[in-house]
JSON list of C-alpha atoms in Angstrom, two decimals:
[
{"chain": "F", "resi": 1, "resn": "GLY", "atom": "CA", "xyz": [126.59, 144.03, 39.93]},
{"chain": "F", "resi": 2, "resn": "TYR", "atom": "CA", "xyz": [123.80, 146.87, 39.03]},
{"chain": "F", "resi": 3, "resn": "ARG", "atom": "CA", "xyz": [123.82, 150.18, 36.87]},
{"chain": "F", "resi": 4, "resn": "VAL", "atom": "CA", "xyz": [123.06, 153.11, 38.84]},
{"chain": "F", "resi": 5, "resn": "SER", "atom": "CA", "xyz": [121.82, 155.94, 36.61]},
{"chain": "F", "resi": 6, "resn": "LEU", "atom": "CA", "xyz": [120.04, 159.20, 37.08]},
{"chain": "F", "resi": 7, "resn": "GLN", "atom": "CA", "xyz": [117.42, 160.15, 34.75]},
{"chain": "F", "resi": 8, "resn": "GLY", "atom": "CA", "xyz": [115.80, 163.67, 34.34]},
{"chain": "F", "resi": 9, "resn": "ASN", "atom": "CA", "xyz": [114.03, 166.55, 32.16]},
{"chain": "F", "resi": 10, "resn": "PHE", "atom": "CA", "xyz": [116.38, 169.37, 31.38]},
{"chain": "F", "resi": 11, "resn": "PHE", "atom": "CA", "xyz": [115.34, 172.14, 29.39]},
{"chain": "F", "resi": 12, "resn": "GLY", "atom": "CA", "xyz": [112.57, 170.00, 28.00]},
{"chain": "F", "resi": 13, "resn": "HIS", "atom": "CA", "xyz": [114.91, 167.12, 27.01]},
{"chain": "F", "resi": 14, "resn": "ASN", "atom": "CA", "xyz": [115.39, 164.07, 28.75]},
{"chain": "F", "resi": 15, "resn": "HIS", "atom": "CA", "xyz": [118.54, 163.11, 29.85]},
{"chain": "F", "resi": 16, "resn": "THR", "atom": "CA", "xyz": [120.17, 160.04, 31.59]},
{"chain": "F", "resi": 17, "resn": "TYR", "atom": "CA", "xyz": [123.30, 160.06, 33.55]},
{"chain": "F", "resi": 18, "resn": "ILE", "atom": "CA", "xyz": [124.91, 157.08, 34.64]},
{"chain": "F", "resi": 19, "resn": "THR", "atom": "CA", "xyz": [126.37, 157.31, 38.29]},
{"chain": "F", "resi": 20, "resn": "PHE", "atom": "CA", "xyz": [127.71, 153.96, 38.76]},
{"chain": "F", "resi": 21, "resn": "PRO", "atom": "CA", "xyz": [128.24, 151.58, 35.67]},
{"chain": "F", "resi": 22, "resn": "GLU", "atom": "CA", "xyz": [128.62, 148.58, 38.12]},
{"chain": "F", "resi": 23, "resn": "TYR", "atom": "CA", "xyz": [127.40, 148.91, 41.52]},
{"chain": "F", "resi": 24, "resn": "ASN", "atom": "CA", "xyz": [128.01, 146.31, 43.82]},
{"chain": "F", "resi": 25, "resn": "PRO", "atom": "CA", "xyz": [125.80, 146.65, 46.78]},
{"chain": "F", "resi": 26, "resn": "ARG", "atom": "CA", "xyz": [127.83, 144.64, 49.35]},
{"chain": "F", "resi": 27, "resn": "LYS", "atom": "CA", "xyz": [130.83, 147.05, 48.55]},
{"chain": "F", "resi": 28, "resn": "HIS", "atom": "CA", "xyz": [128.56, 150.05, 49.76]},
{"chain": "F", "resi": 29, "resn": "ILE", "atom": "CA", "xyz": [127.37, 149.21, 53.21]},
{"chain": "F", "resi": 30, "resn": "LYS", "atom": "CA", "xyz": [126.84, 151.51, 56.08]},
{"chain": "F", "resi": 31, "resn": "LEU", "atom": "CA", "xyz": [126.12, 149.55, 59.41]},
{"chain": "F", "resi": 32, "resn": "ASP", "atom": "CA", "xyz": [124.04, 150.59, 62.32]},
{"chain": "F", "resi": 33, "resn": "PRO", "atom": "CA", "xyz": [126.23, 151.89, 65.35]},
{"chain": "F", "resi": 34, "resn": "PRO", "atom": "CA", "xyz": [126.82, 149.42, 68.18]},
{"chain": "F", "resi": 35, "resn": "LEU", "atom": "CA", "xyz": [124.30, 149.24, 71.01]},
{"chain": "F", "resi": 36, "resn": "ASN", "atom": "CA", "xyz": [124.46, 149.16, 74.98]},
{"chain": "F", "resi": 37, "resn": "ILE", "atom": "CA", "xyz": [127.75, 150.43, 75.30]},
{"chain": "F", "resi": 38, "resn": "GLN", "atom": "CA", "xyz": [128.62, 149.79, 78.85]},
{"chain": "F", "resi": 39, "resn": "SER", "atom": "CA", "xyz": [131.74, 150.30, 80.98]},
{"chain": "F", "resi": 40, "resn": "ASN", "atom": "CA", "xyz": [133.38, 149.12, 84.45]},
{"chain": "F", "resi": 41, "resn": "ALA", "atom": "CA", "xyz": [136.18, 151.14, 85.76]},
{"chain": "F", "resi": 42, "resn": "THR", "atom": "CA", "xyz": [138.74, 150.22, 88.50]},
{"chain": "F", "resi": 43, "resn": "ALA", "atom": "CA", "xyz": [141.91, 151.71, 90.14]},
{"chain": "F", "resi": 44, "resn": "SER", "atom": "CA", "xyz": [144.22, 149.55, 87.43]},
{"chain": "F", "resi": 45, "resn": "LYS", "atom": "CA", "xyz": [141.92, 149.64, 84.27]},
{"chain": "F", "resi": 46, "resn": "CYS", "atom": "CA", "xyz": [138.56, 150.35, 82.67]},
{"chain": "F", "resi": 47, "resn": "GLN", "atom": "CA", "xyz": [136.81, 147.60, 80.57]},
{"chain": "F", "resi": 48, "resn": "ILE", "atom": "CA", "xyz": [134.26, 148.92, 77.98]},
{"chain": "F", "resi": 49, "resn": "TRP", "atom": "CA", "xyz": [132.10, 146.54, 75.89]},
{"chain": "F", "resi": 50, "resn": "TRP", "atom": "CA", "xyz": [129.09, 146.97, 73.62]},
{"chain": "F", "resi": 51, "resn": "SER", "atom": "CA", "xyz": [126.44, 144.85, 71.54]},
{"chain": "F", "resi": 52, "resn": "VAL", "atom": "CA", "xyz": [126.25, 144.08, 67.61]},
{"chain": "F", "resi": 53, "resn": "PRO", "atom": "CA", "xyz": [124.59, 141.58, 65.79]},
{"chain": "F", "resi": 54, "resn": "TRP", "atom": "CA", "xyz": [125.87, 138.04, 66.37]},
{"chain": "F", "resi": 55, "resn": "TYR", "atom": "CA", "xyz": [126.20, 137.24, 62.72]},
{"chain": "F", "resi": 56, "resn": "LEU", "atom": "CA", "xyz": [128.43, 140.16, 62.23]},
{"chain": "F", "resi": 57, "resn": "VAL", "atom": "CA", "xyz": [130.97, 139.59, 65.23]},
{"chain": "F", "resi": 58, "resn": "ASP", "atom": "CA", "xyz": [133.52, 138.12, 63.30]},
{"chain": "F", "resi": 59, "resn": "ILE", "atom": "CA", "xyz": [133.64, 140.42, 60.28]},
{"chain": "F", "resi": 60, "resn": "LEU", "atom": "CA", "xyz": [133.86, 143.86, 62.08]},
{"chain": "F", "resi": 61, "resn": "GLN", "atom": "CA", "xyz": [136.19, 146.10, 63.39]},
{"chain": "F", "resi": 62, "resn": "TYR", "atom": "CA", "xyz": [135.90, 149.02, 65.79]},
{"chain": "F", "resi": 63, "resn": "GLU", "atom": "CA", "xyz": [136.93, 152.64, 66.92]},
{"chain": "F", "resi": 64, "resn": "LEU", "atom": "CA", "xyz": [136.45, 153.95, 70.50]},
{"chain": "F", "resi": 65, "resn": "GLN", "atom": "CA", "xyz": [136.74, 157.35, 71.24]},
{"chain": "F", "resi": 66, "resn": "TYR", "atom": "CA", "xyz": [137.19, 158.78, 74.56]},
{"chain": "F", "resi": 67, "resn": "LYS", "atom": "CA", "xyz": [137.48, 162.11, 76.10]},
{"chain": "F", "resi": 68, "resn": "GLU", "atom": "CA", "xyz": [137.52, 163.97, 79.68]},
{"chain": "F", "resi": 69, "resn": "TYR", "atom": "CA", "xyz": [133.76, 164.72, 80.04]},
{"chain": "F", "resi": 70, "resn": "SER", "atom": "CA", "xyz": [134.15, 168.45, 79.97]},
{"chain": "F", "resi": 71, "resn": "MET", "atom": "CA", "xyz": [135.88, 168.52, 76.98]},
{"chain": "F", "resi": 72, "resn": "SER", "atom": "CA", "xyz": [135.06, 168.89, 73.50]},
{"chain": "F", "resi": 73, "resn": "TRP", "atom": "CA", "xyz": [135.14, 165.49, 70.93]},
{"chain": "F", "resi": 74, "resn": "GLU", "atom": "CA", "xyz": [137.48, 167.49, 68.58]},
{"chain": "F", "resi": 75, "resn": "ILE", "atom": "CA", "xyz": [140.34, 166.63, 71.05]},
{"chain": "F", "resi": 76, "resn": "ALA", "atom": "CA", "xyz": [139.20, 163.09, 72.01]},
{"chain": "F", "resi": 77, "resn": "LEU", "atom": "CA", "xyz": [141.34, 160.14, 71.79]},
{"chain": "F", "resi": 78, "resn": "ASN", "atom": "CA", "xyz": [140.97, 157.30, 69.53]},
{"chain": "F", "resi": 79, "resn": "LYS", "atom": "CA", "xyz": [141.73, 153.60, 70.39]},
{"chain": "F", "resi": 80, "resn": "THR", "atom": "CA", "xyz": [141.39, 150.43, 68.42]},
{"chain": "F", "resi": 81, "resn": "PRO", "atom": "CA", "xyz": [140.66, 147.09, 69.92]},
{"chain": "F", "resi": 82, "resn": "PRO", "atom": "CA", "xyz": [143.27, 144.24, 69.10]},
{"chain": "F", "resi": 83, "resn": "SER", "atom": "CA", "xyz": [140.40, 141.91, 67.98]},
{"chain": "F", "resi": 84, "resn": "SER", "atom": "CA", "xyz": [136.90, 141.81, 66.53]},
{"chain": "F", "resi": 85, "resn": "LEU", "atom": "CA", "xyz": [135.58, 141.15, 70.00]},
{"chain": "F", "resi": 86, "resn": "PRO", "atom": "CA", "xyz": [133.25, 143.89, 70.81]},
{"chain": "F", "resi": 87, "resn": "GLN", "atom": "CA", "xyz": [135.28, 145.12, 74.00]},
{"chain": "F", "resi": 88, "resn": "ILE", "atom": "CA", "xyz": [138.01, 146.88, 75.15]},
{"chain": "F", "resi": 89, "resn": "GLU", "atom": "CA", "xyz": [140.53, 148.02, 77.84]},
{"chain": "F", "resi": 90, "resn": "ILE", "atom": "CA", "xyz": [142.27, 151.15, 78.50]},
{"chain": "F", "resi": 91, "resn": "GLU", "atom": "CA", "xyz": [144.77, 151.19, 81.12]},
{"chain": "F", "resi": 92, "resn": "ALA", "atom": "CA", "xyz": [144.82, 153.11, 84.26]},
{"chain": "F", "resi": 93, "resn": "THR", "atom": "CA", "xyz": [147.99, 155.28, 83.19]},
{"chain": "F", "resi": 94, "resn": "GLU", "atom": "CA", "xyz": [145.89, 156.82, 80.25]},
{"chain": "F", "resi": 95, "resn": "LEU", "atom": "CA", "xyz": [143.51, 158.14, 82.79]},
{"chain": "F", "resi": 96, "resn": "ARG", "atom": "CA", "xyz": [143.48, 160.76, 85.39]},
{"chain": "F", "resi": 97, "resn": "SER", "atom": "CA", "xyz": [142.11, 159.81, 88.81]},
{"chain": "F", "resi": 98, "resn": "GLY", "atom": "CA", "xyz": [138.79, 161.60, 89.87]},
{"chain": "F", "resi": 99, "resn": "ILE", "atom": "CA", "xyz": [137.94, 162.67, 86.28]},
{"chain": "F", "resi": 100, "resn": "ALA", "atom": "CA", "xyz": [135.00, 161.69, 84.80]},
{"chain": "F", "resi": 101, "resn": "TYR", "atom": "CA", "xyz": [135.36, 160.39, 81.16]},
{"chain": "F", "resi": 102, "resn": "ILE", "atom": "CA", "xyz": [132.84, 159.69, 78.44]},
{"chain": "F", "resi": 103, "resn": "ALA", "atom": "CA", "xyz": [133.37, 157.14, 75.36]},
{"chain": "F", "resi": 104, "resn": "ARG", "atom": "CA", "xyz": [131.50, 156.03, 72.31]},
{"chain": "F", "resi": 105, "resn": "VAL", "atom": "CA", "xyz": [132.06, 153.52, 69.63]},
{"chain": "F", "resi": 106, "resn": "ARG", "atom": "CA", "xyz": [131.57, 152.93, 65.75]},
{"chain": "F", "resi": 107, "resn": "CYS", "atom": "CA", "xyz": [131.86, 150.06, 63.56]},
{"chain": "F", "resi": 108, "resn": "LYS", "atom": "CA", "xyz": [132.71, 148.93, 59.92]},
{"chain": "F", "resi": 109, "resn": "ILE", "atom": "CA", "xyz": [133.21, 145.93, 58.14]},
{"chain": "F", "resi": 110, "resn": "SER", "atom": "CA", "xyz": [136.87, 144.84, 58.54]},
{"chain": "F", "resi": 111, "resn": "GLU", "atom": "CA", "xyz": [139.47, 145.54, 55.98]},
{"chain": "F", "resi": 112, "resn": "ASN", "atom": "CA", "xyz": [140.50, 141.97, 55.99]},
{"chain": "F", "resi": 113, "resn": "GLU", "atom": "CA", "xyz": [137.44, 140.88, 54.61]},
{"chain": "F", "resi": 114, "resn": "ASP", "atom": "CA", "xyz": [137.01, 140.61, 51.00]},
{"chain": "F", "resi": 115, "resn": "SER", "atom": "CA", "xyz": [133.17, 140.02, 50.34]},
{"chain": "F", "resi": 116, "resn": "TYR", "atom": "CA", "xyz": [131.96, 143.13, 51.91]},
{"chain": "F", "resi": 117, "resn": "HIS", "atom": "CA", "xyz": [132.95, 146.70, 52.30]},
{"chain": "F", "resi": 118, "resn": "SER", "atom": "CA", "xyz": [131.85, 149.87, 54.43]},
{"chain": "F", "resi": 119, "resn": "GLN", "atom": "CA", "xyz": [132.17, 152.88, 55.64]},
{"chain": "F", "resi": 120, "resn": "TRP", "atom": "CA", "xyz": [132.23, 153.85, 59.08]},
{"chain": "F", "resi": 121, "resn": "SER", "atom": "CA", "xyz": [128.91, 153.77, 61.09]},
{"chain": "F", "resi": 122, "resn": "GLU", "atom": "CA", "xyz": [127.67, 156.65, 63.17]},
{"chain": "F", "resi": 123, "resn": "TRP", "atom": "CA", "xyz": [128.66, 156.59, 66.60]},
{"chain": "F", "resi": 124, "resn": "SER", "atom": "CA", "xyz": [127.17, 154.94, 69.22]},
{"chain": "F", "resi": 125, "resn": "GLN", "atom": "CA", "xyz": [125.45, 156.33, 72.41]},
{"chain": "F", "resi": 126, "resn": "THR", "atom": "CA", "xyz": [127.82, 157.20, 75.13]},
{"chain": "F", "resi": 127, "resn": "THR", "atom": "CA", "xyz": [129.09, 155.77, 78.32]},
{"chain": "F", "resi": 128, "resn": "VAL", "atom": "CA", "xyz": [130.53, 157.52, 81.05]},
{"chain": "F", "resi": 129, "resn": "PHE", "atom": "CA", "xyz": [133.00, 156.59, 83.72]},
{"chain": "F", "resi": 130, "resn": "GLN", "atom": "CA", "xyz": [135.63, 157.33, 86.16]},
{"chain": "F", "resi": 131, "resn": "ARG", "atom": "CA", "xyz": [138.67, 155.74, 87.38]},
{"chain": "F", "resi": 132, "resn": "ALA", "atom": "CA", "xyz": [138.64, 154.64, 90.93]},
{"chain": "F", "resi": 133, "resn": "GLY", "atom": "CA", "xyz": [141.11, 155.82, 93.37]},
{"chain": "F", "resi": 134, "resn": "VAL", "atom": "CA", "xyz": [143.78, 153.84, 94.79]},
{"chain": "F", "resi": 135, "resn": "PRO", "atom": "CA", "xyz": [142.80, 152.30, 98.45]},
{"chain": "F", "resi": 136, "resn": "LYS", "atom": "CA", "xyz": [144.92, 153.66, 100.88]},
{"chain": "F", "resi": 137, "resn": "LEU", "atom": "CA", "xyz": [145.63, 152.21, 104.37]},
{"chain": "F", "resi": 138, "resn": "SER", "atom": "CA", "xyz": [143.88, 153.84, 107.43]},
{"chain": "F", "resi": 139, "resn": "GLU", "atom": "CA", "xyz": [145.93, 155.26, 109.94]},
{"chain": "F", "resi": 140, "resn": "LYS", "atom": "CA", "xyz": [144.97, 152.72, 112.38]},
{"chain": "F", "resi": 141, "resn": "ILE", "atom": "CA", "xyz": [146.48, 149.93, 110.21]},
{"chain": "F", "resi": 142, "resn": "LEU", "atom": "CA", "xyz": [149.53, 152.27, 109.78]},
{"chain": "F", "resi": 143, "resn": "ASN", "atom": "CA", "xyz": [149.94, 152.99, 113.52]},
{"chain": "F", "resi": 144, "resn": "THR", "atom": "CA", "xyz": [149.56, 148.94, 114.15]},
{"chain": "F", "resi": 145, "resn": "ARG", "atom": "CA", "xyz": [152.21, 148.21, 111.92]},
{"chain": "F", "resi": 146, "resn": "THR", "atom": "CA", "xyz": [154.66, 150.76, 113.37]},
{"chain": "F", "resi": 147, "resn": "MET", "atom": "CA", "xyz": [154.01, 149.42, 116.87]},
{"chain": "F", "resi": 148, "resn": "GLN", "atom": "CA", "xyz": [154.66, 146.07, 115.80]},
{"chain": "F", "resi": 149, "resn": "PHE", "atom": "CA", "xyz": [157.87, 146.98, 113.99]},
{"chain": "F", "resi": 150, "resn": "LEU", "atom": "CA", "xyz": [159.29, 148.96, 117.20]},
{"chain": "F", "resi": 151, "resn": "PHE", "atom": "CA", "xyz": [158.06, 146.22, 119.87]},
{"chain": "F", "resi": 152, "resn": "ILE", "atom": "CA", "xyz": [159.61, 143.57, 118.17]},
{"chain": "F", "resi": 153, "resn": "PRO", "atom": "CA", "xyz": [163.49, 144.62, 118.47]},
{"chain": "F", "resi": 154, "resn": "LEU", "atom": "CA", "xyz": [162.73, 146.31, 121.81]},
{"chain": "F", "resi": 155, "resn": "SER", "atom": "CA", "xyz": [161.56, 143.09, 123.13]},
{"chain": "F", "resi": 156, "resn": "PHE", "atom": "CA", "xyz": [164.47, 140.96, 122.13]},
{"chain": "F", "resi": 157, "resn": "GLY", "atom": "CA", "xyz": [166.85, 143.82, 123.26]},
{"chain": "F", "resi": 158, "resn": "THR", "atom": "CA", "xyz": [165.05, 143.46, 126.86]},
{"chain": "F", "resi": 159, "resn": "LEU", "atom": "CA", "xyz": [165.79, 139.51, 126.58]},
{"chain": "F", "resi": 160, "resn": "LEU", "atom": "CA", "xyz": [169.26, 140.06, 125.82]},
{"chain": "F", "resi": 161, "resn": "TYR", "atom": "CA", "xyz": [169.85, 142.59, 128.62]},
{"chain": "F", "resi": 162, "resn": "LEU", "atom": "CA", "xyz": [167.89, 140.13, 131.14]},
{"chain": "F", "resi": 163, "resn": "CYS", "atom": "CA", "xyz": [170.22, 137.14, 129.85]},
{"chain": "F", "resi": 164, "resn": "TRP", "atom": "CA", "xyz": [173.30, 139.03, 130.15]},
{"chain": "F", "resi": 165, "resn": "ASN", "atom": "CA", "xyz": [172.10, 140.14, 134.04]},
{"chain": "F", "resi": 166, "resn": "CYS", "atom": "CA", "xyz": [171.32, 136.54, 134.64]},
{"chain": "F", "resi": 167, "resn": "LYS", "atom": "CA", "xyz": [174.95, 135.33, 133.80]},
{"chain": "F", "resi": 168, "resn": "PHE", "atom": "CA", "xyz": [176.46, 137.84, 136.26]},
{"chain": "F", "resi": 169, "resn": "SER", "atom": "CA", "xyz": [173.81, 137.11, 138.87]},
{"chain": "F", "resi": 170, "resn": "SER", "atom": "CA", "xyz": [174.65, 133.35, 138.38]},
{"chain": "F", "resi": 171, "resn": "ARG", "atom": "CA", "xyz": [178.31, 134.03, 139.41]},
{"chain": "F", "resi": 172, "resn": "TYR", "atom": "CA", "xyz": [177.53, 136.29, 142.11]},
{"chain": "F", "resi": 173, "resn": "CYS", "atom": "CA", "xyz": [175.26, 133.43, 143.82]},
{"chain": "F", "resi": 174, "resn": "CYS", "atom": "CA", "xyz": [178.15, 131.52, 144.20]},
{"chain": "F", "resi": 175, "resn": "PHE", "atom": "CA", "xyz": [179.66, 133.62, 146.90]},
{"chain": "F", "resi": 176, "resn": "LEU", "atom": "CA", "xyz": [176.50, 133.68, 148.86]},
{"chain": "F", "resi": 177, "resn": "THR", "atom": "CA", "xyz": [176.40, 131.95, 152.33]},
{"chain": "F", "resi": 178, "resn": "SER", "atom": "CA", "xyz": [173.60, 129.83, 153.04]},
{"chain": "F", "resi": 179, "resn": "GLY", "atom": "CA", "xyz": [172.14, 132.13, 155.48]},
{"chain": "F", "resi": 180, "resn": "GLN", "atom": "CA", "xyz": [171.48, 134.77, 152.83]},
{"chain": "F", "resi": 181, "resn": "LYS", "atom": "CA", "xyz": [168.50, 134.82, 150.66]},
{"chain": "F", "resi": 182, "resn": "ALA", "atom": "CA", "xyz": [168.39, 133.29, 147.25]},
{"chain": "F", "resi": 183, "resn": "SER", "atom": "CA", "xyz": [170.05, 134.95, 144.11]},
{"chain": "F", "resi": 184, "resn": "PRO", "atom": "CA", "xyz": [167.59, 136.82, 141.61]},
{"chain": "F", "resi": 185, "resn": "ALA", "atom": "CA", "xyz": [169.15, 134.18, 139.21]},
{"chain": "F", "resi": 186, "resn": "LEU", "atom": "CA", "xyz": [167.16, 131.62, 140.93]},
{"chain": "F", "resi": 187, "resn": "THR", "atom": "CA", "xyz": [164.15, 133.62, 140.21]},
{"chain": "F", "resi": 188, "resn": "PHE", "atom": "CA", "xyz": [165.08, 134.67, 136.74]},
{"chain": "F", "resi": 189, "resn": "PRO", "atom": "CA", "xyz": [163.62, 131.72, 134.65]},
{"chain": "F", "resi": 190, "resn": "ARG", "atom": "CA", "xyz": [160.17, 132.29, 136.33]},
{"chain": "F", "resi": 191, "resn": "GLN", "atom": "CA", "xyz": [160.57, 135.99, 135.42]},
{"chain": "F", "resi": 192, "resn": "LEU", "atom": "CA", "xyz": [161.85, 135.42, 131.86]},
{"chain": "F", "resi": 193, "resn": "LEU", "atom": "CA", "xyz": [158.76, 133.08, 131.33]},
{"chain": "F", "resi": 194, "resn": "SER", "atom": "CA", "xyz": [156.54, 135.66, 132.52]},
{"chain": "F", "resi": 195, "resn": "PHE", "atom": "CA", "xyz": [158.22, 138.20, 130.39]},
{"chain": "F", "resi": 196, "resn": "SER", "atom": "CA", "xyz": [157.92, 135.84, 127.40]},
{"chain": "F", "resi": 197, "resn": "HIS", "atom": "CA", "xyz": [154.38, 135.46, 127.72]},
{"chain": "F", "resi": 198, "resn": "SER", "atom": "CA", "xyz": [153.49, 139.18, 128.08]},
{"chain": "F", "resi": 199, "resn": "ILE", "atom": "CA", "xyz": [155.22, 139.82, 124.83]},
{"chain": "F", "resi": 200, "resn": "ILE", "atom": "CA", "xyz": [153.21, 136.95, 122.99]},
{"chain": "F", "resi": 201, "resn": "CYS", "atom": "CA", "xyz": [150.16, 138.47, 124.29]},
{"chain": "F", "resi": 202, "resn": "THR", "atom": "CA", "xyz": [151.08, 141.86, 123.09]},
{"chain": "F", "resi": 203, "resn": "MET", "atom": "CA", "xyz": [151.91, 140.89, 119.80]},
{"chain": "F", "resi": 204, "resn": "GLY", "atom": "CA", "xyz": [148.40, 139.14, 119.47]},
{"chain": "F", "resi": 205, "resn": "ILE", "atom": "CA", "xyz": [146.69, 142.45, 120.62]},
{"chain": "F", "resi": 206, "resn": "LEU", "atom": "CA", "xyz": [148.69, 144.46, 117.95]},
{"chain": "F", "resi": 207, "resn": "ARG", "atom": "CA", "xyz": [147.78, 141.98, 115.23]}
]
């Protein structure tokens, strides 16, 4: 270690004052703030990352500060990354949709590091981000879905009705004489096939 002293002339006399009897530079470090802070916000979260010298990555800890853009830093929220990686995530539940936010970060030597000790650095430059809105389905898609849900039960209901009529028409056909016209039941399979084909075509259009 080193001994740090202050020497001066006071009232014509030289005096020496010992400021630090044993000074270890490794225990009194102030780092430069992190660089190149950037952000990327989506509807579910906001990712923020920054840069520090590669040889310090494993021994640093960080503190992130963020707030609404129009608010004062005095009421900003603080967040600590869970690891020494120069990045952090903010969940969407912590952000208001449609509001611009601003964030900054600072660093120091980790408390778990025995060989070095430092105070917090100055705050970094800032990054601005805004939570993306949750995408909404268009009215066209909603209308198509509604039509599908309504068309399917109606189609099956109509098929059941035709099948029921076919049953009675078949019984009625037995009482017809040979000189009469063919029963509608004889033409029912062709009608049913045509109706089923139109259902399939309509479903394809709705999709």
